[in-house]
């Protein structure tokens, strides 16, 4: 194993999951390969890093993150909890089911800070090009050290692509948009709702980002929010001030026209039109080509590139599950790279991929999607020693969450759930989500004087 070299592109949740998987093996007394992880940002965390920057960073690289102020988890934290590192272990007390970004980022860091993972990561380093030599069976990775303006190359036996797929915007054109006098941006460049206070906002798209940015703008004082959908509306019961309309056809100055004849004036347009899977550092024959879906083609077990299994992709699926799914993928990938898991022939792998693709094509409802991804993760857990957790209960929580959103899009984040890892029932947040305008970790973990006094009384009583 010491002669085996593994390269990881990206130190977001997927790349960190892979580092954590190898650490778990090392703690079992197993010899692990040499690992190097390359991260183009200054810190780990991937999409969970917030930056005020848009466009390009200080070294001229395209900004990776699409994170914005006031983002709160849009799904229960109990559905993404690491089975080997609970929220209880990290925060030492129950917290609510829908934390804001700084709190979730703190949790991600909590697990990885317990390890020496930072020693394996080269920050401010971006992948420029990959080639594979059929004779040597090795990858050559060309890299740029952005901080020192240095280009160099390294060889690896396995290459893991963990660079994510929510950073290259899909930006459609609408006739007349070039003459729209207000702000036009993609959700990738959205950094907070503050600038849209008292404005009439048009959001194009019916994705989760459209739903969340629309509600955020409403919460933080937009005059009105209109969401334009292509084929199907999000379909929840919107409050006064938010509405859905059919597809935008064109602009005439600041007036948007829709295909049902409706027209309306707007101050700003935000494209919530999704992202492209982009891997500019990979040659055509190694590049995953897919749209955002629950089971990308050409990935055996959703992980191994079928034409070359030594090329591994993590986190490329559309996601209900996130952190714990990345973990289960990373554990299986680790075992393959350490010769503890053997994959079948290319033909057998193709048959398995086709079975999953057929199941994926037959999905009808959001509940079906949840069950599909649940079954996928169950299969991965059966292939490795990743700590098991009650996936059926997590699936039930996802379905309850979907119903909660349908019931009230503004209050679903006030609901609480029970951890399948510890059994702890989440605490109710001290402030209703619609009234909470501060997303800082300090504010979130704040306990008011009455709560602190009660805690002191309970502690004194127990001591007596």
Tab-separated table of C-alpha atoms in Angstrom:
chain	number	residue	atom	x	y	z
A	1	UNK	CA	0.000	0.000	0.000
A	2	UNK	CA	2.832	2.430	0.735
A	3	UNK	CA	3.772	2.366	-2.963
A	4	UNK	CA	0.220	3.261	-3.995
A	5	UNK	CA	-0.540	6.958	-4.510
A	6	UNK	CA	-4.045	8.393	-4.423
A	7	UNK	CA	-4.964	11.886	-5.617
A	8	UNK	CA	-8.158	13.630	-4.506
A	9	UNK	CA	-9.455	16.702	-6.326
A	10	UNK	CA	-11.523	18.766	-3.891
A	11	UNK	CA	-11.704	19.083	-0.107
A	12	UNK	CA	-15.426	19.657	0.217
A	13	UNK	CA	-17.700	17.199	2.059
A	14	UNK	CA	-16.961	14.424	-0.477
A	15	UNK	CA	-13.193	14.848	-0.488
A	16	UNK	CA	-13.160	15.096	3.303
A	17	UNK	CA	-15.287	11.938	3.488
A	18	UNK	CA	-12.596	10.113	1.512
A	19	UNK	CA	-9.865	11.320	3.869
A	20	UNK	CA	-11.995	10.281	6.841
A	21	UNK	CA	-12.536	6.805	5.338
A	22	UNK	CA	-8.787	6.210	5.094
A	23	UNK	CA	-8.303	7.520	8.617
A	24	UNK	CA	-10.886	5.009	9.879
A	25	UNK	CA	-8.947	2.190	8.180
A	26	UNK	CA	-5.680	3.410	9.676
A	27	UNK	CA	-7.224	3.380	13.154
A	28	UNK	CA	-8.025	-0.291	12.583
A	29	UNK	CA	-4.309	-0.896	12.173
A	30	UNK	CA	-4.414	-1.199	8.373
A	31	UNK	CA	-1.691	0.177	6.142
A	32	UNK	CA	-3.097	2.913	3.940
A	33	UNK	CA	-1.782	4.383	0.670
A	34	UNK	CA	-0.096	7.745	0.226
A	35	UNK	CA	-2.836	10.354	-0.172
A	36	UNK	CA	-2.701	13.904	-1.503
A	37	UNK	CA	-5.795	16.129	-1.697
A	38	UNK	CA	-5.886	19.304	-3.781
A	39	UNK	CA	-8.246	22.159	-2.913
A	40	UNK	CA	-8.400	25.368	-4.941
A	41	UNK	CA	-9.971	27.357	-2.098
A	42	UNK	CA	-8.091	28.579	0.979
A	43	UNK	CA	-10.033	26.294	3.291
A	44	UNK	CA	-11.899	23.022	3.222
A	45	UNK	CA	-15.683	22.678	3.178
A	46	UNK	CA	-16.450	23.129	-0.521
A	47	UNK	CA	-19.872	24.680	-0.972
A	48	UNK	CA	-20.137	25.353	2.755
A	49	UNK	CA	-17.471	28.040	2.537
A	50	UNK	CA	-19.051	31.473	2.304
A	51	UNK	CA	-17.291	34.178	0.300
A	52	UNK	CA	-18.367	37.708	-0.504
A	53	UNK	CA	-16.587	37.308	-3.830
A	54	UNK	CA	-18.363	36.538	-7.101
A	55	UNK	CA	-16.916	35.895	-10.539
A	56	UNK	CA	-13.256	35.198	-9.809
A	57	UNK	CA	-11.194	34.882	-6.648
A	58	UNK	CA	-8.054	36.740	-5.671
A	59	UNK	CA	-5.913	34.446	-7.844
A	60	UNK	CA	-8.153	34.829	-10.885
A	61	UNK	CA	-9.838	31.434	-10.590
A	62	UNK	CA	-13.630	31.082	-11.051
A	63	UNK	CA	-15.341	31.260	-7.667
A	64	UNK	CA	-16.391	27.764	-6.627
A	65	UNK	CA	-19.010	28.465	-3.986
A	66	UNK	CA	-22.669	29.330	-4.395
A	67	UNK	CA	-23.192	29.913	-0.682
A	68	UNK	CA	-25.061	32.963	0.597
A	69	UNK	CA	-25.803	34.759	3.836
A	70	UNK	CA	-28.865	33.643	5.778
A	71	UNK	CA	-28.851	30.160	4.254
A	72	UNK	CA	-30.374	27.708	6.711
A	73	UNK	CA	-30.508	23.981	6.113
A	74	UNK	CA	-33.522	23.258	3.911
A	75	UNK	CA	-33.722	19.675	5.183
A	76	UNK	CA	-33.548	18.150	8.678
A	77	UNK	CA	-30.001	17.842	9.987
A	78	UNK	CA	-30.994	14.387	11.255
A	79	UNK	CA	-31.079	13.246	7.614
A	80	UNK	CA	-27.444	14.159	6.955
A	81	UNK	CA	-25.863	13.288	10.314
A	82	UNK	CA	-22.572	11.389	10.200
A	83	UNK	CA	-23.137	7.989	11.773
A	84	UNK	CA	-19.641	8.106	13.314
A	85	UNK	CA	-19.850	11.708	14.582
A	86	UNK	CA	-23.164	12.923	15.971
A	87	UNK	CA	-24.436	16.435	16.474
A	88	UNK	CA	-24.598	15.627	20.195
A	89	UNK	CA	-20.901	14.782	20.236
A	90	UNK	CA	-20.055	18.024	18.501
A	91	UNK	CA	-22.358	20.541	20.223
A	92	UNK	CA	-22.679	18.775	23.603
A	93	UNK	CA	-26.387	19.604	23.699
A	94	UNK	CA	-29.497	19.214	21.539
A	95	UNK	CA	-29.868	21.804	18.787
A	96	UNK	CA	-32.716	22.447	16.383
A	97	UNK	CA	-33.292	20.421	13.225
A	98	UNK	CA	-32.596	23.249	10.753
A	99	UNK	CA	-29.293	24.991	11.548
A	100	UNK	CA	-27.838	27.882	9.529
A	101	UNK	CA	-24.751	27.515	7.343
A	102	UNK	CA	-22.122	28.566	9.957
A	103	UNK	CA	-23.406	25.902	12.340
A	104	UNK	CA	-23.341	23.125	9.745
A	105	UNK	CA	-19.895	24.239	8.597
A	106	UNK	CA	-18.742	24.061	12.217
A	107	UNK	CA	-20.098	20.506	12.425
A	108	UNK	CA	-18.291	19.442	9.223
A	109	UNK	CA	-15.063	20.883	10.587
A	110	UNK	CA	-15.597	19.278	13.981
A	111	UNK	CA	-15.204	15.755	12.660
A	112	UNK	CA	-12.286	16.451	10.375
A	113	UNK	CA	-10.468	18.579	12.991
A	114	UNK	CA	-10.210	15.467	15.158
A	115	UNK	CA	-7.932	13.976	12.505
A	116	UNK	CA	-4.701	15.068	10.862
A	117	UNK	CA	-6.470	15.471	7.506
A	118	UNK	CA	-5.124	18.986	6.948
A	119	UNK	CA	-1.667	17.465	6.547
A	120	UNK	CA	-2.864	15.727	3.376
A	121	UNK	CA	-4.428	18.804	1.744
A	122	UNK	CA	-2.705	21.333	-0.470
A	123	UNK	CA	-4.835	24.462	-0.427
A	124	UNK	CA	-4.866	27.146	-3.134
A	125	UNK	CA	-4.048	24.420	-5.636
A	126	UNK	CA	-6.161	23.754	-8.702
A	127	UNK	CA	-6.190	20.829	-11.148
A	128	UNK	CA	-5.360	21.882	-14.702
A	129	UNK	CA	-5.200	18.627	-16.654
A	130	UNK	CA	-5.328	14.861	-16.244
A	131	UNK	CA	-3.912	12.185	-18.498
A	132	UNK	CA	-3.822	8.409	-18.107
A	133	UNK	CA	-1.030	6.151	-19.366
A	134	UNK	CA	-2.303	2.729	-20.433
A	135	UNK	CA	1.194	1.247	-20.151
A	136	UNK	CA	2.083	2.442	-16.650
A	137	UNK	CA	-1.556	2.430	-15.442
A	138	UNK	CA	-0.972	5.803	-13.824
A	139	UNK	CA	-2.627	9.215	-13.927
A	140	UNK	CA	-0.572	12.354	-14.462
A	141	UNK	CA	-2.171	15.361	-12.811
A	142	UNK	CA	-0.995	18.848	-13.795
A	143	UNK	CA	-1.554	21.374	-11.019
A	144	UNK	CA	-1.265	25.081	-10.359
A	145	UNK	CA	-0.072	26.302	-6.986
A	146	UNK	CA	-2.078	29.526	-7.117
A	147	UNK	CA	-0.426	31.270	-4.200
A	148	UNK	CA	3.121	30.735	-5.494
A	149	UNK	CA	2.221	30.880	-9.210
A	150	UNK	CA	3.836	27.520	-9.843
A	151	UNK	CA	2.799	24.742	-12.237
A	152	UNK	CA	3.874	21.154	-11.590
A	153	UNK	CA	2.735	17.566	-12.129
A	154	UNK	CA	2.344	14.422	-10.029
A	155	UNK	CA	1.544	10.777	-10.740
A	156	UNK	CA	-1.168	8.716	-9.058
A	157	UNK	CA	-2.437	5.153	-9.210
A	158	UNK	CA	-6.014	6.253	-8.420
A	159	UNK	CA	-7.705	9.586	-8.960
A	160	UNK	CA	-10.783	10.755	-7.070
A	161	UNK	CA	-12.892	13.569	-8.509
A	162	UNK	CA	-14.665	15.239	-5.591
A	163	UNK	CA	-15.001	18.708	-7.085
A	164	UNK	CA	-18.792	18.904	-6.832
A	165	UNK	CA	-21.353	19.938	-9.417
A	166	UNK	CA	-23.025	23.069	-8.066
A	167	UNK	CA	-20.510	25.681	-9.180
A	168	UNK	CA	-20.796	26.105	-12.971
A	169	UNK	CA	-24.045	27.977	-13.655
A	170	UNK	CA	-26.473	27.074	-16.406
A	171	UNK	CA	-27.405	30.527	-17.752
A	172	UNK	CA	-30.183	30.569	-20.378
A	173	UNK	CA	-30.924	33.460	-22.699
A	174	UNK	CA	-34.263	35.250	-22.969
A	175	UNK	CA	-34.998	37.747	-25.693
A	176	UNK	CA	-34.526	41.312	-24.505
A	177	UNK	CA	-32.668	40.448	-21.309
A	178	UNK	CA	-29.609	42.381	-22.497
A	179	UNK	CA	-31.697	45.578	-22.208
A	180	UNK	CA	-33.165	44.805	-18.777
A	181	UNK	CA	-32.182	47.861	-16.686
A	182	UNK	CA	-31.987	46.124	-13.306
A	183	UNK	CA	-29.804	43.457	-11.755
A	184	UNK	CA	-29.473	40.134	-13.579
A	185	UNK	CA	-27.584	37.330	-11.862
A	186	UNK	CA	-27.423	33.573	-11.460
A	187	UNK	CA	-28.104	31.992	-8.066
A	188	UNK	CA	-24.389	31.111	-8.049
A	189	UNK	CA	-23.632	34.817	-7.501
A	190	UNK	CA	-26.448	35.461	-5.012
A	191	UNK	CA	-24.860	36.459	-1.697
A	192	UNK	CA	-27.840	37.544	0.351
A	193	UNK	CA	-31.334	38.994	0.227
A	194	UNK	CA	-30.456	42.375	1.748
A	195	UNK	CA	-29.977	44.163	-1.586
A	196	UNK	CA	-33.452	43.173	-2.751
A	197	UNK	CA	-35.398	44.757	0.109
A	198	UNK	CA	-38.475	46.645	-1.180
A	199	UNK	CA	-37.854	45.350	-4.718
A	200	UNK	CA	-39.951	43.247	-7.070
A	201	UNK	CA	-37.901	40.143	-7.836
A	202	UNK	CA	-38.255	37.611	-10.650
A	203	UNK	CA	-36.744	34.178	-10.099
A	204	UNK	CA	-36.486	31.904	-13.126
A	205	UNK	CA	-36.649	28.200	-12.305
A	206	UNK	CA	-38.457	25.765	-10.017
A	207	UNK	CA	-35.456	24.243	-8.240
A	208	UNK	CA	-34.658	24.095	-4.534
A	209	UNK	CA	-32.523	27.200	-4.996
A	210	UNK	CA	-35.496	29.072	-6.506
A	211	UNK	CA	-37.668	27.985	-3.607
A	212	UNK	CA	-35.126	28.951	-0.964
A	213	UNK	CA	-33.907	32.222	-2.477
A	214	UNK	CA	-37.516	33.228	-3.085
A	215	UNK	CA	-38.473	32.596	0.533
A	216	UNK	CA	-35.279	34.297	1.773
A	217	UNK	CA	-36.036	37.432	-0.256
A	218	UNK	CA	-39.602	37.435	1.061
A	219	UNK	CA	-38.364	37.011	4.632
A	220	UNK	CA	-35.848	39.843	4.321
A	221	UNK	CA	-38.264	42.387	2.918
A	222	UNK	CA	-38.672	42.069	-0.858
A	223	UNK	CA	-41.788	43.845	-2.105
A	224	UNK	CA	-42.800	40.809	-4.176
A	225	UNK	CA	-41.294	37.544	-5.387
A	226	UNK	CA	-42.374	35.870	-8.630
A	227	UNK	CA	-41.122	32.427	-9.662
A	228	UNK	CA	-41.318	31.418	-13.327
A	229	UNK	CA	-41.358	27.689	-14.067
A	230	UNK	CA	-40.723	25.887	-17.352
A	231	UNK	CA	-42.854	22.737	-17.056
A	232	UNK	CA	-44.023	22.184	-13.478
A	233	UNK	CA	-44.476	24.658	-10.627
A	234	UNK	CA	-43.001	23.974	-7.200
A	235	UNK	CA	-46.622	23.861	-6.199
A	236	UNK	CA	-46.584	24.703	-2.498
A	237	UNK	CA	-49.108	27.068	-0.948
A	238	UNK	CA	-47.253	30.355	-1.202
A	239	UNK	CA	-47.882	33.232	1.215
A	240	UNK	CA	-49.017	36.655	0.050
A	241	UNK	CA	-46.082	38.261	-1.715
A	242	UNK	CA	-44.863	35.112	-3.492
A	243	UNK	CA	-46.444	33.596	-6.585
A	244	UNK	CA	-45.598	31.218	-9.429
A	245	UNK	CA	-46.209	31.924	-13.104
A	246	UNK	CA	-45.520	29.924	-16.290
A	247	UNK	CA	-42.415	30.251	-18.420
A	248	UNK	CA	-40.911	33.624	-19.197
A	249	UNK	CA	-40.881	34.353	-22.947
A	250	UNK	CA	-39.107	37.714	-23.275
A	251	UNK	CA	-38.328	41.103	-21.763
A	252	UNK	CA	-39.337	44.551	-22.935
A	253	UNK	CA	-37.249	46.933	-20.845
A	254	UNK	CA	-38.070	46.148	-17.220
A	255	UNK	CA	-41.261	44.284	-18.172
A	256	UNK	CA	-41.233	40.490	-18.298
A	257	UNK	CA	-43.720	38.659	-20.509
A	258	UNK	CA	-44.883	35.111	-19.780
A	259	UNK	CA	-46.423	32.474	-22.027
A	260	UNK	CA	-49.860	32.750	-20.401
A	261	UNK	CA	-50.129	36.407	-21.425
A	262	UNK	CA	-49.176	37.759	-18.003
A	263	UNK	CA	-46.688	40.643	-17.885
A	264	UNK	CA	-45.112	42.457	-14.968
A	265	UNK	CA	-42.367	44.961	-14.148
A	266	UNK	CA	-39.366	43.851	-12.072
A	267	UNK	CA	-36.337	45.398	-10.418
A	268	UNK	CA	-34.104	42.313	-10.531
A	269	UNK	CA	-33.857	38.873	-12.141
A	270	UNK	CA	-32.217	35.868	-10.489
A	271	UNK	CA	-31.617	32.801	-12.632
A	272	UNK	CA	-32.231	29.682	-10.529
A	273	UNK	CA	-31.656	27.535	-13.583
A	274	UNK	CA	-29.310	24.918	-12.229
A	275	UNK	CA	-25.718	23.919	-12.764
A	276	UNK	CA	-23.633	21.977	-15.249
A	277	UNK	CA	-21.359	19.046	-14.476
A	278	UNK	CA	-18.075	20.571	-15.625
A	279	UNK	CA	-14.647	18.942	-15.406
A	280	UNK	CA	-12.358	21.119	-17.560
A	281	UNK	CA	-9.297	19.284	-16.225
A	282	UNK	CA	-10.402	15.924	-17.662
A	283	UNK	CA	-10.001	14.713	-21.260
A	284	UNK	CA	-13.111	13.688	-23.140
A	285	UNK	CA	-12.628	9.943	-22.619
A	286	UNK	CA	-12.457	10.334	-18.805
A	287	UNK	CA	-15.105	12.994	-18.333
A	288	UNK	CA	-18.421	12.209	-16.681
A	289	UNK	CA	-21.182	13.534	-18.929
A	290	UNK	CA	-24.506	13.800	-17.188
A	291	UNK	CA	-27.305	16.063	-16.142
A	292	UNK	CA	-28.285	16.381	-12.507
A	293	UNK	CA	-30.075	13.151	-11.619
A	294	UNK	CA	-30.179	10.475	-8.942
A	295	UNK	CA	-28.043	7.964	-10.855
A	296	UNK	CA	-25.546	9.265	-13.433
A	297	UNK	CA	-24.780	6.871	-16.266
A	298	UNK	CA	-21.361	5.198	-16.599
A	299	UNK	CA	-20.676	5.114	-12.846
A	300	UNK	CA	-20.665	1.620	-11.318
A	301	UNK	CA	-22.299	1.823	-7.891
A	302	UNK	CA	-22.547	5.554	-8.615
A	303	UNK	CA	-18.795	5.786	-7.941
A	304	UNK	CA	-16.452	3.987	-10.360
A	305	UNK	CA	-16.032	5.244	-13.926
A	306	UNK	CA	-16.955	2.165	-15.909
A	307	UNK	CA	-14.341	2.576	-18.643
A	308	UNK	CA	-11.607	3.056	-16.052
A	309	UNK	CA	-12.572	2.131	-12.456
A	310	UNK	CA	-9.348	3.622	-11.074
A	311	UNK	CA	-11.059	6.954	-11.793
A	312	UNK	CA	-13.539	7.547	-8.982
A	313	UNK	CA	-16.297	10.156	-8.769
A	314	UNK	CA	-17.841	11.102	-5.419
A	315	UNK	CA	-21.046	13.044	-4.786
A	316	UNK	CA	-22.137	13.361	-8.412
A	317	UNK	CA	-25.777	12.432	-7.780
A	318	UNK	CA	-28.722	14.721	-7.289
A	319	UNK	CA	-29.086	14.675	-3.551
A	320	UNK	CA	-31.625	14.071	-0.871
A	321	UNK	CA	-28.976	12.475	1.330
A	322	UNK	CA	-25.708	14.403	1.469
A	323	UNK	CA	-22.944	14.020	4.076
A	324	UNK	CA	-23.760	10.431	5.023
A	325	UNK	CA	-24.158	9.396	1.372
A	326	UNK	CA	-20.735	10.825	0.573
A	327	UNK	CA	-19.375	8.802	3.488
A	328	UNK	CA	-20.837	5.529	2.247
A	329	UNK	CA	-19.397	6.172	-1.217
A	330	UNK	CA	-15.987	7.029	0.212
A	331	UNK	CA	-15.863	3.879	2.353
A	332	UNK	CA	-16.585	1.654	-0.668
A	333	UNK	CA	-14.065	3.550	-2.814
A	334	UNK	CA	-11.455	3.184	-0.075
A	335	UNK	CA	-11.937	-0.576	0.106
A	336	UNK	CA	-11.551	-0.882	-3.662
A	337	UNK	CA	-8.320	1.117	-3.612
A	338	UNK	CA	-7.019	-0.999	-0.707
A	339	UNK	CA	-7.896	-4.263	-2.488
A	340	UNK	CA	-10.563	-5.110	0.091
A	341	UNK	CA	-13.449	-4.867	-2.391
A	342	UNK	CA	-13.313	-6.459	-5.819
A	343	UNK	CA	-15.516	-5.194	-8.620
A	344	UNK	CA	-16.828	-7.438	-11.427
A	345	UNK	CA	-16.035	-7.290	-15.140
A	346	UNK	CA	-16.924	-4.287	-17.260
A	347	UNK	CA	-19.864	-6.169	-18.790
A	348	UNK	CA	-21.271	-7.099	-15.382
A	349	UNK	CA	-20.797	-3.540	-14.184
A	350	UNK	CA	-22.715	-2.295	-17.222
A	351	UNK	CA	-25.627	-4.598	-16.409
A	352	UNK	CA	-25.736	-3.287	-12.841
A	353	UNK	CA	-25.667	0.330	-14.026
A	354	UNK	CA	-28.510	-0.369	-16.463
A	355	UNK	CA	-30.644	-1.896	-13.689
A	356	UNK	CA	-30.295	1.245	-11.599
A	357	UNK	CA	-30.936	3.488	-14.602
A	358	UNK	CA	-34.140	1.605	-15.372
A	359	UNK	CA	-35.317	2.036	-11.774
A	360	UNK	CA	-34.420	5.705	-11.939
A	361	UNK	CA	-36.400	6.206	-15.161
A	362	UNK	CA	-39.513	4.711	-13.583
A	363	UNK	CA	-39.613	7.038	-10.575
A	364	UNK	CA	-42.792	9.086	-10.359
A	365	UNK	CA	-42.930	11.065	-7.126
A	366	UNK	CA	-40.610	12.741	-4.634
A	367	UNK	CA	-41.325	9.864	-2.236
A	368	UNK	CA	-40.102	7.467	-4.956
A	369	UNK	CA	-36.912	9.523	-5.252
A	370	UNK	CA	-36.301	9.281	-1.517
A	371	UNK	CA	-36.837	5.507	-1.529
A	372	UNK	CA	-34.539	5.102	-4.543
A	373	UNK	CA	-31.651	6.937	-2.915
A	374	UNK	CA	-32.299	5.134	0.369
A	375	UNK	CA	-31.975	1.772	-1.403
A	376	UNK	CA	-28.796	2.987	-3.091
A	377	UNK	CA	-27.178	3.876	0.236
A	378	UNK	CA	-28.308	0.584	1.778
A	379	UNK	CA	-26.432	-1.219	-0.979
A	380	UNK	CA	-23.267	0.794	-0.337
A	381	UNK	CA	-23.403	0.170	3.402
A	382	UNK	CA	-23.663	-3.571	2.723
A	383	UNK	CA	-20.414	-3.365	0.734
A	384	UNK	CA	-18.245	-1.790	3.447
A	385	UNK	CA	-17.866	-1.394	7.209
A	386	UNK	CA	-19.329	2.116	7.349
A	387	UNK	CA	-21.305	2.346	10.623
A	388	UNK	CA	-24.891	1.366	9.909
A	389	UNK	CA	-27.803	3.676	10.702
A	390	UNK	CA	-31.575	3.416	10.423
A	391	UNK	CA	-32.097	4.408	6.797
A	392	UNK	CA	-35.789	3.550	6.811
A	393	UNK	CA	-36.351	6.061	9.595
A	394	UNK	CA	-34.309	8.681	7.729
A	395	UNK	CA	-36.465	8.059	4.637
A	396	UNK	CA	-39.573	8.620	6.768
A	397	UNK	CA	-38.110	11.917	7.985
A	398	UNK	CA	-37.485	13.031	4.402
A	399	UNK	CA	-41.104	12.277	3.527
A	400	UNK	CA	-42.351	14.120	6.610
A	401	UNK	CA	-40.150	17.062	5.578
A	402	UNK	CA	-41.703	17.074	2.100
A	403	UNK	CA	-45.174	17.122	3.640
A	404	UNK	CA	-44.165	19.887	6.065
A	405	UNK	CA	-43.061	22.090	3.173
A	406	UNK	CA	-46.334	21.500	1.360
A	407	UNK	CA	-48.200	22.384	4.526
A	408	UNK	CA	-46.372	25.674	5.145
A	409	UNK	CA	-43.255	26.764	3.283
A	410	UNK	CA	-42.541	29.461	5.895
A	411	UNK	CA	-42.735	27.342	9.056
A	412	UNK	CA	-41.375	23.899	8.159
A	413	UNK	CA	-37.967	24.852	9.567
A	414	UNK	CA	-39.560	25.193	13.020
A	415	UNK	CA	-40.260	21.436	13.133
A	416	UNK	CA	-38.075	19.011	15.087
A	417	UNK	CA	-36.880	15.443	14.434
A	418	UNK	CA	-35.156	12.636	16.315
A	419	UNK	CA	-31.591	11.543	15.586
A	420	UNK	CA	-31.197	7.970	14.327
A	421	UNK	CA	-27.614	8.034	15.615
A	422	UNK	CA	-28.203	9.026	19.259
A	423	UNK	CA	-31.987	9.007	19.715
A	424	UNK	CA	-31.885	12.669	20.772
A	425	UNK	CA	-34.942	14.752	19.897
A	426	UNK	CA	-33.934	18.111	18.442
A	427	UNK	CA	-34.471	21.224	20.520
A	428	UNK	CA	-36.864	23.906	19.371
A	429	UNK	CA	-34.965	26.972	18.206
A	430	UNK	CA	-35.307	29.926	20.554
A	431	UNK	CA	-36.769	32.056	17.727
A	432	UNK	CA	-39.191	31.121	14.963
A	433	UNK	CA	-37.387	30.928	11.651
A	434	UNK	CA	-39.348	33.742	9.991
A	435	UNK	CA	-38.393	36.077	12.859
A	436	UNK	CA	-34.723	35.052	13.007
A	437	UNK	CA	-32.672	37.429	10.857
A	438	UNK	CA	-29.271	36.567	12.360
A	439	UNK	CA	-27.677	33.363	11.085
A	440	UNK	CA	-24.475	33.511	13.144
A	441	UNK	CA	-23.355	30.524	15.190
A	442	UNK	CA	-23.222	32.713	18.306
A	443	UNK	CA	-26.842	33.789	17.920
A	444	UNK	CA	-27.996	30.284	17.031
A	445	UNK	CA	-26.433	28.689	20.115
A	446	UNK	CA	-27.529	31.572	22.347
A	447	UNK	CA	-29.538	30.657	25.463
A	448	UNK	CA	-31.538	33.471	27.026
A	449	UNK	CA	-31.224	34.408	30.701
A	450	UNK	CA	-34.284	32.396	31.756
A	451	UNK	CA	-32.923	29.247	30.133
A	452	UNK	CA	-29.510	29.769	31.729
A	453	UNK	CA	-31.080	30.384	35.138
A	454	UNK	CA	-33.196	27.237	34.787
A	455	UNK	CA	-30.118	25.255	33.845
A	456	UNK	CA	-28.280	26.528	36.914
A	457	UNK	CA	-31.227	25.639	39.174
A	458	UNK	CA	-31.362	22.100	37.712
A	459	UNK	CA	-27.631	21.650	38.189
A	460	UNK	CA	-27.813	22.892	41.809
A	461	UNK	CA	-30.806	20.635	42.544
A	462	UNK	CA	-28.980	17.580	41.194
A	463	UNK	CA	-25.948	18.449	43.315
A	464	UNK	CA	-28.085	18.668	46.450
